[in-house]
Amino acid sequence: MKVLVVGGGGREHALCWKIAQSKKVSKIYCAPGNGGTKEIAENIDIGAEDIDGLLDFALKEKIDLTVVGPEAPLVMGIVDRFEEKGLKIFGVNKEAAQLEGSKAYAKAFMEKYNIPTAQYRRYTDKEEAIKALDDFNYPLVIKADGLCAGKGVVICHTKEEGIDVVNYMMADRAFGSAGERIIIEEFLEGIEMSLLCFVSKGKIIPMESAKDYKQIFEKDEGPNTGGVGCFSPNNLFNKELENRIGEEILSRIETGLVKENIDYSGVLFIGLMITKDGPKVLEFNVRFGDPETEVLMPRLKSDIMDIFEKTMDGSLTKEDLVWSEKKCLTVVATSKGYPGAYEKGKEITGLDLLDDDIILFHNGTIEKEGRLYTNGGRVISVTALGSTLEEAREKIYKNINRIRFDGIYFRRDIGKIKNN
Ligand code: AMP
Ligand code: GLY
């Protein structure tokens, strides 16, 4: 089979890596890909949001299956467009993608189906939103409604900060139309957990759990990022919590999908806060997570192509997902300045010095004339399996120091947080 993977980050590299292990696959293309995908796939110079370009390519090359990484093309309706032309594509359709594309839509869905989440209100009028800042306890959370590349959520500790954020989103239109509607919600205290699930024609089959590190600095300080470290499984996820999530969250989502007539096939990534009152949903994503995928793919023993096919035809069962008992950890090396402004184009060296049991996933790299350069805020994910988290940690931190580029930064406490 010929497979096209859409996207160019660490998630897509991990997907290409896993797809390449399938005996069913003869050729992988990645659009646009990166310096890492280039080693196992043919990179195609078409952007992930250029749906016309991707469609033309898939038709011309007779692609058997397209797998979509990022949310933006899903929200734009890439799946509907491919299916109209009779092409097979793994990902959710435009209607289902609203669960990530609009936070107001997702919150209304959660409210309607009694899915535990933070108390919230939505606003389309700036003055009304500012007035409402008196009615909440602090800290509170302000979220732009639409997609903002992970930057549309701000935690505010005072009313003054809240006013600034409302103005920034609604008057200055920092996120364009994505900020025309905002959500103000209660701040939830607890421990975060990522639960990615395959959804096979409305039936939810969870993958193994993961723990994502969002903040750029050690001890979870500093601004939020897309995720700079991750491990799986998340040891917070015991049988009791699994049952509770199943009953209070997953089965209610399944009911909601049926009642709303949403034809959901693909991945649902549930961002959870485990609070003292139980698990609550922070957000839905309609795609694989990044860096969650980098720690899940190495633990997945099953053929991912079988999983994609079964998910799409509605026959996937829990037994189809076979996981290694090993723990997997990844640490993301980032460019100086990330998640703020950063420079690209720094030469990366030392990758040839890494031990054989290190799995490298490239997030933002580009290869030019045999040399590798940084090409993003998140640059490279150094990943390892181990019988224990500590063993995986030791392997990673022994190796990551061998990688060099100007301004390299990474957290040294990934996998070491005391409650995990
Ligand atoms: P979201 O994109 O909604 O997941 O928000 C990004 C991050 O902001 C989450 O991963 C949390 O770390 C944080 N966050 C979002 N909503 C809340 C909330 N209600 N309470 C506490 N933290 C939150
Ligand atoms: N790691 C969080 C995300 O993929 O959104």
Short mmCIF file of N, CA and C and ligand atoms in Angstrom, two decimals, residues 11 212 214 226-227 269 283 285 287-292 378, ligand 2:
data_model
loop_
_atom_site.label_atom_id
_atom_site.label_comp_id
_atom_site.label_asym_id
_atom_site.label_seq_id
_atom_site.Cartn_x
_atom_site.Cartn_y
_atom_site.Cartn_z
N ARG A 11 5.01 14.17 15.87
CA ARG A 11 3.88 13.23 15.78
C ARG A 11 3.89 12.51 14.45
N ASP A 212 1.84 14.41 29.75
CA ASP A 212 2.51 15.42 28.92
C ASP A 212 3.04 16.52 29.85
N LYS A 214 3.69 20.32 29.94
CA LYS A 214 3.33 21.49 29.11
C LYS A 214 4.26 22.67 29.32
N GLY A 226 3.53 23.43 23.45
CA GLY A 226 2.78 22.31 22.87
C GLY A 226 3.04 21.01 23.62
N GLY A 227 4.08 20.99 24.47
CA GLY A 227 4.47 19.77 25.19
C GLY A 227 5.95 19.53 24.96
N PHE A 269 -8.64 12.72 21.42
CA PHE A 269 -7.62 12.91 22.47
C PHE A 269 -8.30 13.75 23.54
N GLU A 283 -10.24 19.57 27.64
CA GLU A 283 -10.44 19.85 26.21
C GLU A 283 -10.51 18.56 25.44
N ASN A 285 -9.29 17.03 21.67
CA ASN A 285 -8.57 17.21 20.42
C ASN A 285 -9.00 16.06 19.52
N ARG A 287 -7.33 14.47 17.14
CA ARG A 287 -6.12 14.00 16.43
C ARG A 287 -5.19 13.37 17.45
N PHE A 288 -4.11 12.78 16.96
CA PHE A 288 -3.07 12.29 17.85
C PHE A 288 -2.40 13.48 18.55
N GLY A 289 -1.86 13.26 19.73
CA GLY A 289 -1.15 14.32 20.46
C GLY A 289 0.32 14.35 20.08
N ASP A 290 0.93 15.48 20.35
CA ASP A 290 2.35 15.64 20.11
C ASP A 290 2.92 16.32 21.35
N PRO A 291 3.70 15.68 22.20
CA PRO A 291 4.51 14.46 21.99
C PRO A 291 3.90 13.13 22.45
N GLU A 292 2.59 13.05 22.72
CA GLU A 292 2.04 11.77 23.17
C GLU A 292 2.31 10.64 22.17
N ARG A 378 10.10 23.37 18.76
CA ARG A 378 10.43 22.03 19.24
C ARG A 378 11.29 21.41 18.14
N1 GLY B 2 0.51 17.56 23.68
C1 GLY B 2 -0.71 18.22 23.55
C2 GLY B 2 -1.29 18.28 22.22
O1 GLY B 2 -0.92 17.55 21.31
O2 GLY B 2 -2.21 19.07 22.03
#
